[in-house]
PDB file of C-alpha atoms in Angstrom:
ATOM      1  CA  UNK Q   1      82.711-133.989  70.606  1.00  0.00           C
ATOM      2  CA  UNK Q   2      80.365-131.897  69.119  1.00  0.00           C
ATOM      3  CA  UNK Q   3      78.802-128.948  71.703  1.00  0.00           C
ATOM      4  CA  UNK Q   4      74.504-128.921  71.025  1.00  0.00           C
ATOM      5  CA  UNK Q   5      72.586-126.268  72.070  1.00  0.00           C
ATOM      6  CA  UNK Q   6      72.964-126.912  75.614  1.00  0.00           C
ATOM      7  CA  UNK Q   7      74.940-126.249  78.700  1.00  0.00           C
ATOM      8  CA  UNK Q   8      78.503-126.225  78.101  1.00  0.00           C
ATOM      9  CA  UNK Q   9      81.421-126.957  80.294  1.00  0.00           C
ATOM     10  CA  UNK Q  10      83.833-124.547  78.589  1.00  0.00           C
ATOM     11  CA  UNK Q  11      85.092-123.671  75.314  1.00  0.00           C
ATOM     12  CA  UNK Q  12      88.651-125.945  75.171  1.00  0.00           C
ATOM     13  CA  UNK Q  13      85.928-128.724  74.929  1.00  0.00           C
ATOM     14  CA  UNK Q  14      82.598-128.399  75.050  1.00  0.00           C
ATOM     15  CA  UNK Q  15      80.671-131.118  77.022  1.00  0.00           C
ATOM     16  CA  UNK Q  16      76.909-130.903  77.034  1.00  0.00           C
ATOM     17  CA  UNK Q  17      75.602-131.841  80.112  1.00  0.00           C
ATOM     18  CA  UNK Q  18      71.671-131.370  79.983  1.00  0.00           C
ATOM     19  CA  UNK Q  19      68.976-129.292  78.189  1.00  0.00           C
ATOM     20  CA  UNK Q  20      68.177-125.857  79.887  1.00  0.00           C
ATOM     21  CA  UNK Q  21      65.396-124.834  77.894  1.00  0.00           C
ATOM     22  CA  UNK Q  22      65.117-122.389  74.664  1.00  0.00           C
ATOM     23  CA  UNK Q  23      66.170-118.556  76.040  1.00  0.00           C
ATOM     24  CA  UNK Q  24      63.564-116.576  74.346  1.00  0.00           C
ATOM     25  CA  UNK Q  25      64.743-113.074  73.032  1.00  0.00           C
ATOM     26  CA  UNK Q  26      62.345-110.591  73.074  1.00  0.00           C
ATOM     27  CA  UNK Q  27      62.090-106.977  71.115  1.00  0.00           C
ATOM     28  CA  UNK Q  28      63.836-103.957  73.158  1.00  0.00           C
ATOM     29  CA  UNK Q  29      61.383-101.492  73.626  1.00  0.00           C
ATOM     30  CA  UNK Q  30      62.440 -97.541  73.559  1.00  0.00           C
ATOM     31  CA  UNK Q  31      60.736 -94.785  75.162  1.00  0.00           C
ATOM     32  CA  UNK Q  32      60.680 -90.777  74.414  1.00  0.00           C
ATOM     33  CA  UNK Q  33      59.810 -87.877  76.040  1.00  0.00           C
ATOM     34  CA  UNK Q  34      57.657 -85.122  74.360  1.00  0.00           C
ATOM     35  CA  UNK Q  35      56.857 -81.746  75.599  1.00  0.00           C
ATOM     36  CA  UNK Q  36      54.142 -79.617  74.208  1.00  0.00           C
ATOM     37  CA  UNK Q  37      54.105 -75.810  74.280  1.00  0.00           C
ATOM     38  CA  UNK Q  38      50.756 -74.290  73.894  1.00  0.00           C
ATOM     39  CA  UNK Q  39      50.052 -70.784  72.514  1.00  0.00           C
ATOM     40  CA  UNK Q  40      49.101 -68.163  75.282  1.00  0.00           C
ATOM     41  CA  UNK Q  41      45.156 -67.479  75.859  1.00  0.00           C
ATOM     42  CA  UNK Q  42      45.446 -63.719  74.750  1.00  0.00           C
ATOM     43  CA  UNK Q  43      47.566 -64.896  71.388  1.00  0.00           C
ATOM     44  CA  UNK Q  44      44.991 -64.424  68.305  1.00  0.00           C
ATOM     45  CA  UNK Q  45      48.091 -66.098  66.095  1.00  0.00           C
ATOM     46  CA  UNK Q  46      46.818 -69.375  63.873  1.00  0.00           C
ATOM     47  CA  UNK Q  47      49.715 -71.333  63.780  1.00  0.00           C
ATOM     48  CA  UNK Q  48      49.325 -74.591  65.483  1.00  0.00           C
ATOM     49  CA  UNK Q  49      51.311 -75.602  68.786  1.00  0.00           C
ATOM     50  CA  UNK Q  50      54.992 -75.914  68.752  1.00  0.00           C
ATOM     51  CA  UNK Q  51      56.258 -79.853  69.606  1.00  0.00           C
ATOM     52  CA  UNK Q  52      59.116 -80.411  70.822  1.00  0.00           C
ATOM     53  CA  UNK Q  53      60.589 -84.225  70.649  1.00  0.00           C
ATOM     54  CA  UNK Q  54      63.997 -85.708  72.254  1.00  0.00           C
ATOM     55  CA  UNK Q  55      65.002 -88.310  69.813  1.00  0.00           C
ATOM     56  CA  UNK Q  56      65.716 -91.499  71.799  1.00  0.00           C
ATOM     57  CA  UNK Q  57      69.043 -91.634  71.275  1.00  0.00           C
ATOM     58  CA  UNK Q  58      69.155 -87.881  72.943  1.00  0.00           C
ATOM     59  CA  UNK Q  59      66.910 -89.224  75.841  1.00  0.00           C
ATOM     60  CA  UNK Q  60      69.464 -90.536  78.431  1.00  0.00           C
ATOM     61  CA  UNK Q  61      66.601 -91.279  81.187  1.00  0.00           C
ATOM     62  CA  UNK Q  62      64.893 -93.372  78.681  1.00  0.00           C
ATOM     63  CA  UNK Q  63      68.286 -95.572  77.794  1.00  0.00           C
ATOM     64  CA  UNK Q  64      69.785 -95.729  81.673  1.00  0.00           C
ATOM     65  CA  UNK Q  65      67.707 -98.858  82.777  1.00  0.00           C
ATOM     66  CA  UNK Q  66      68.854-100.889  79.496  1.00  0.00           C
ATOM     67  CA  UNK Q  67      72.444 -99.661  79.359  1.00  0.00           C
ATOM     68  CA  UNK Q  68      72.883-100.129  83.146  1.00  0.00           C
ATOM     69  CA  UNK Q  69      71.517-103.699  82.635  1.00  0.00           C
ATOM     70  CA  UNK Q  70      72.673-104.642  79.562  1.00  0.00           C
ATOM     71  CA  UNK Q  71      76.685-103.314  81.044  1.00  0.00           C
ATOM     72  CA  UNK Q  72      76.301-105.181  84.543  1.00  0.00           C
ATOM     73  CA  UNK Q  73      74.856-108.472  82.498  1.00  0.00           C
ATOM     74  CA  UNK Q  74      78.254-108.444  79.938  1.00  0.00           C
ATOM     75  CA  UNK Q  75      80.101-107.386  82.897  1.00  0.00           C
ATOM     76  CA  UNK Q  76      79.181-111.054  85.054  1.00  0.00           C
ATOM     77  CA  UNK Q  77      79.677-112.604  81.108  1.00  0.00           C
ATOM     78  CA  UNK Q  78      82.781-111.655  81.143  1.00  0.00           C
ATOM     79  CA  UNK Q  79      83.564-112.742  85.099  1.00  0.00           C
ATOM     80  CA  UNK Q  80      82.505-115.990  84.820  1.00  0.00           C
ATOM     81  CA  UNK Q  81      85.117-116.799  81.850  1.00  0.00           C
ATOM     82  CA  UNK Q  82      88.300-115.087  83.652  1.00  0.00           C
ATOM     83  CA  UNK Q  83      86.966-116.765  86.528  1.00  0.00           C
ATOM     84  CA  UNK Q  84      86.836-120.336  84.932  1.00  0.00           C
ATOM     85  CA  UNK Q  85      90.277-119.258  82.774  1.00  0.00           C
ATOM     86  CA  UNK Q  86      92.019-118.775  86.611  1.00  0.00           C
ATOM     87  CA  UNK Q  87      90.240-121.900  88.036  1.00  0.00           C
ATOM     88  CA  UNK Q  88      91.304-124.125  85.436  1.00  0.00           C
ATOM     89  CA  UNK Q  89      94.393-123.818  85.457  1.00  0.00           C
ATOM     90  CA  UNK Q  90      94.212-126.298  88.674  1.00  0.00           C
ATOM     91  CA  UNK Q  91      90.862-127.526  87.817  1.00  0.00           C
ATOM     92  CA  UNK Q  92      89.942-126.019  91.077  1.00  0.00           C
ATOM     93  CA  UNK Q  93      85.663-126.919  91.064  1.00  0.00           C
ATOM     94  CA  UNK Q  94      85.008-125.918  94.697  1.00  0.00           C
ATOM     95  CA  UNK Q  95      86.636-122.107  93.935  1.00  0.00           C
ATOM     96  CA  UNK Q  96      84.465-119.533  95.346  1.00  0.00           C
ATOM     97  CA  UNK Q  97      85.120-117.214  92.411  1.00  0.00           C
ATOM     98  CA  UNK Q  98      83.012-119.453  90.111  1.00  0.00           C
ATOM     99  CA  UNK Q  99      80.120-118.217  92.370  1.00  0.00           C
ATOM    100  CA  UNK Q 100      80.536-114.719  91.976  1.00  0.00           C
ATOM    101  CA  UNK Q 101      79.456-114.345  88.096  1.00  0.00           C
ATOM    102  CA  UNK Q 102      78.045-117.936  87.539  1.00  0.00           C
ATOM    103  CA  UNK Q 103      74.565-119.626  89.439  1.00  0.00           C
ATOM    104  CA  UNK Q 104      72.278-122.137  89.040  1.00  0.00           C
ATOM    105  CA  UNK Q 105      72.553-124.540  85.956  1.00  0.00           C
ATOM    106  CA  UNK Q 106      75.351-122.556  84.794  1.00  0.00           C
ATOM    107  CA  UNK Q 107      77.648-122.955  87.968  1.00  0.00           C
ATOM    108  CA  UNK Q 108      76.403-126.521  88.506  1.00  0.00           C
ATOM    109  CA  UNK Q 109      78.314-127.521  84.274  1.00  0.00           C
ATOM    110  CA  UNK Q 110      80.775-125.502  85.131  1.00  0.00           C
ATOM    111  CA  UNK Q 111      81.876-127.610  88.612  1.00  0.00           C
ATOM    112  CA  UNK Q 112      80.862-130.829  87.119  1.00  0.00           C
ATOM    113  CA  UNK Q 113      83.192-130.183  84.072  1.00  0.00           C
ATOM    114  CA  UNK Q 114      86.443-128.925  86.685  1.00  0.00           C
ATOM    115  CA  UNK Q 115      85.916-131.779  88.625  1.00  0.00           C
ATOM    116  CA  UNK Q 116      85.629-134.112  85.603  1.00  0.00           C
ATOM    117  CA  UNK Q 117      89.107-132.671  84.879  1.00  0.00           C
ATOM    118  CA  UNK Q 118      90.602-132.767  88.349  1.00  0.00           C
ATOM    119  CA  UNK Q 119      89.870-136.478  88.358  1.00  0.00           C
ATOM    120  CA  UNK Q 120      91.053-137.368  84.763  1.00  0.00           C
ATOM    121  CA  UNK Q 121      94.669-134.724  85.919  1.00  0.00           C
ATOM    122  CA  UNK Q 122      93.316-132.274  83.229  1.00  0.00           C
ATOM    123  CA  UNK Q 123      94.175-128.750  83.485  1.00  0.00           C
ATOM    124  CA  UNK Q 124      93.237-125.758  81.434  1.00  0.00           C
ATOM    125  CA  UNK Q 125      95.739-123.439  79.843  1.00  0.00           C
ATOM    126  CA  UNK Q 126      95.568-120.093  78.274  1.00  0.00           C
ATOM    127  CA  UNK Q 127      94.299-117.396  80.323  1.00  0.00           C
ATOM    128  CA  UNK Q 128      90.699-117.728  78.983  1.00  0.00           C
ATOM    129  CA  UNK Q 129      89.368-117.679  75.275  1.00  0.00           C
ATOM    130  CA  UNK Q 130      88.936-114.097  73.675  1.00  0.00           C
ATOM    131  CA  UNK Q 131      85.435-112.448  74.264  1.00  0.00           C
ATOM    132  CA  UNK Q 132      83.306-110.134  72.060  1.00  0.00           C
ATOM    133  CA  UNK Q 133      79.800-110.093  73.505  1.00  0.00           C
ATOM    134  CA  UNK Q 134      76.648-108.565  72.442  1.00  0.00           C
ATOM    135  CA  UNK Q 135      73.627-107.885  73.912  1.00  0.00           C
ATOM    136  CA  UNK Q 136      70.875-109.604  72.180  1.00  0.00           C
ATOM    137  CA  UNK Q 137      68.153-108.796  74.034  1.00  0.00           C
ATOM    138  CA  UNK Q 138      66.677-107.657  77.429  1.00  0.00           C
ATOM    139  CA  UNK Q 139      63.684-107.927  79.565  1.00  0.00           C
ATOM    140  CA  UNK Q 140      61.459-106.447  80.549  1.00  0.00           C
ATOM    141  CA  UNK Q 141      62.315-103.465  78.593  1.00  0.00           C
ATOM    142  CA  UNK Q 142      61.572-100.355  81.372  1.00  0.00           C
ATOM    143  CA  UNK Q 143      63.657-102.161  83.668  1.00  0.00           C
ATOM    144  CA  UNK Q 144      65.621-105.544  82.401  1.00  0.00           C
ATOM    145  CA  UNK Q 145      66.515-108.125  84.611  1.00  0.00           C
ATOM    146  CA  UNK Q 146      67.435-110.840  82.209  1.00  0.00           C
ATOM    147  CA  UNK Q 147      70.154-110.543  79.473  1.00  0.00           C
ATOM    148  CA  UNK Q 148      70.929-112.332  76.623  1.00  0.00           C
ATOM    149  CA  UNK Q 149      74.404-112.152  75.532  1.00  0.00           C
ATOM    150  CA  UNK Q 150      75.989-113.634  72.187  1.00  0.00           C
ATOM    151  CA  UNK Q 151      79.565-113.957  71.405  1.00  0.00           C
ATOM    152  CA  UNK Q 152      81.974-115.694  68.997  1.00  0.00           C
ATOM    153  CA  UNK Q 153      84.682-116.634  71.614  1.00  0.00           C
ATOM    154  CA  UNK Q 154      88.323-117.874  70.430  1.00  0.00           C
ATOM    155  CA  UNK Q 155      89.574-120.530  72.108  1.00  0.00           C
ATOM    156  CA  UNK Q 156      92.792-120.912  69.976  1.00  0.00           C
ATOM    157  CA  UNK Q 157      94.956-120.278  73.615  1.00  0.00           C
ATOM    158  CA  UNK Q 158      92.907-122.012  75.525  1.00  0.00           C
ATOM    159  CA  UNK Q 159      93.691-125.385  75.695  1.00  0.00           C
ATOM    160  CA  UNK Q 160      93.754-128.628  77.894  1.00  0.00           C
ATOM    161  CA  UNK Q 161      96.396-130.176  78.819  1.00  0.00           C
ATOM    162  CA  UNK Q 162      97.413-133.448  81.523  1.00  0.00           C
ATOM    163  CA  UNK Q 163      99.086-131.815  84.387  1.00  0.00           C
ATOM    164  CA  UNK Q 164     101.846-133.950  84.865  1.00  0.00           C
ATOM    165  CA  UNK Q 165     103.132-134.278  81.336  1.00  0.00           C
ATOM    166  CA  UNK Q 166     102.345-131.107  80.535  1.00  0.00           C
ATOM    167  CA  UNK Q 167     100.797-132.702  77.200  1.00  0.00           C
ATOM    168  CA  UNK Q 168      97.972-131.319  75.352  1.00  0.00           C
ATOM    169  CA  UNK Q 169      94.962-133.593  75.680  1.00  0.00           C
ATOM    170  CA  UNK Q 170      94.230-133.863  72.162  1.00  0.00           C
ATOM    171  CA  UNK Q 171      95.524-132.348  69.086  1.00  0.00           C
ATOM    172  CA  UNK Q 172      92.375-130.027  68.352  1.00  0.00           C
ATOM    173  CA  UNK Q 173      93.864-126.613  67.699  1.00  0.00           C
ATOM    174  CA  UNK Q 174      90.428-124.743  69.434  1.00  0.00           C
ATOM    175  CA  UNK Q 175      88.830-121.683  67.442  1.00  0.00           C
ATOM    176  CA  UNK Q 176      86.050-119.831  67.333  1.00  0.00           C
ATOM    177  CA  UNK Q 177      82.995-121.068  69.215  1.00  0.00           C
ATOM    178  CA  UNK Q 178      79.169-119.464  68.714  1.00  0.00           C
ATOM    179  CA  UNK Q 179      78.114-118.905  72.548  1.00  0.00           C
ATOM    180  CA  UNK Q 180      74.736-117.677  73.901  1.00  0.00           C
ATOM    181  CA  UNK Q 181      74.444-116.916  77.889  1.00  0.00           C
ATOM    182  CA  UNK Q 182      71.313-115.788  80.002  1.00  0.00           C
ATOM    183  CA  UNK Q 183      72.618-113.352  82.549  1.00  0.00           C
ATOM    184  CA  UNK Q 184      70.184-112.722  85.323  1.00  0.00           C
ATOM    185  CA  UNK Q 185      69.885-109.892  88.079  1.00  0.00           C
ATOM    186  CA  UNK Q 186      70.040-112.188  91.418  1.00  0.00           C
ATOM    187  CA  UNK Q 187      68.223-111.155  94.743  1.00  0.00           C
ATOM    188  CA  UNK Q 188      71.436-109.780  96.169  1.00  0.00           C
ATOM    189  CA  UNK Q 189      71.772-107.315  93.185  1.00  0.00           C
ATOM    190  CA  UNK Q 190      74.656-109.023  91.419  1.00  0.00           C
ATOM    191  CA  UNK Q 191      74.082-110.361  87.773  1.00  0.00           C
ATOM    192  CA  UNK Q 192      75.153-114.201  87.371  1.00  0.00           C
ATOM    193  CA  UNK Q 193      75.096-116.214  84.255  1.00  0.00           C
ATOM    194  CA  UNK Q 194      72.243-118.492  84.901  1.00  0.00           C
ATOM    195  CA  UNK Q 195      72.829-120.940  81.908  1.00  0.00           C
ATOM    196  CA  UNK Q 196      75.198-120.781  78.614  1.00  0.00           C
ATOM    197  CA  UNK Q 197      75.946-122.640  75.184  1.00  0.00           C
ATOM    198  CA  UNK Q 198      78.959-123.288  73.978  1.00  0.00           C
ATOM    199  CA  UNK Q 199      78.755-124.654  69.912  1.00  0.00           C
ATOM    200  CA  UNK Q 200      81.713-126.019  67.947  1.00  0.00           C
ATOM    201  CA  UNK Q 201      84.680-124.353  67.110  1.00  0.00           C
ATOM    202  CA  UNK Q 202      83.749-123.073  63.577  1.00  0.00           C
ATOM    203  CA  UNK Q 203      80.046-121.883  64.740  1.00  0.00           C
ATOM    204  CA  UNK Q 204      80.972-118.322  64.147  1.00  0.00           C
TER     205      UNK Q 204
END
């Protein structure tokens, strides 16, 4: 089955289950900090006043909010797969790990897809697909609380398999799979994955 630009269950197989609406990126926004020195009252000298400017990438006050953000958000990316990688592997829906990097929409595909598998004796092998995430974007830019991460996740050792045969579901090999995940700061102060895509192995 093809994976759409929806919720996904996971990357072994992607299973859309429902439309979350488009995550709209917006431009990160930079600040600086300038300090002007000006010439003393009594100084007769013409030259204009001396500016001083941090470049941005000098300016670590101005880059703390977004890095702090943007580290927590990858951070809770990153949680929520090991967490469904050690749930899997007894298709374990109710565990209260899912919870602790995954809310909302997200957690809701990601239960409905475990217990799918529980019923059908499906469990998921591997130890989780290999990550490389990137922060595409986060808002509001002085102080983010929403992150928008995008990967290309392998999912070549990540595979389903029936429990009791210990047989591989299907004979799809897995690969690399184009994901996109909006990571949101929660009231408690954690950062969950609120919702996630999962495309086809060969997106990326």
């Amino acid at each position: 089955m093809k994976a759409k630009e929806l919720i996904a269950v996971g990357l072994p197989r992607p299973v859309c289950v429902g439309a979350a609406g488009t995550v709209t990126a917006m431009a990160l926004l930079t600040t600086s900090c300038t300090d002007t020195a000006s010439a003393p009252e009594n100084d007769t000298a013409t030259e204009p006043p001396v500016t001083d400017t941090i470049p941005e990438d000098d300016n670590p006050t101005a880059a703390e909010p977004r890095e702090v953000a943007a580290a927590e958000a990858v951070e809770a990316y990153e949680g929520m797969w090991s967490a469904m990688a050690e749930a899997g592997e007894t298709s374990d829906w109710r565990s209260p790990v899912l919870a602790e990097f995954a809310t909302g929409e997200a957690l809701s595909a990601i239960s409905r897809g475990m217990y799918a598998d529980h019923r059908n004796g499906v469990v998921t092998r591997g130890g989780g697909p290999e990550l490389a995430p990137e922060v595409d974007s986060a808002e509001p830019p002085e102080d983010p609380t929403t992150v928008v991460i995008a990967d290309c996740g392998d999912s070549s050792g990540w595979l389903k398999y029936f429990e009791e045969s210990g047989e591989p579901v299907d004979d799809e090999p897995g690969g690399r799979q184009a994901i996109t995940a909006e990571v949101r700061v929660q009231e408690d102060g954690a950062w969950r994955v609120v919702r996630f895509a999962v495309q086809g192995v060969g997106s990326c």
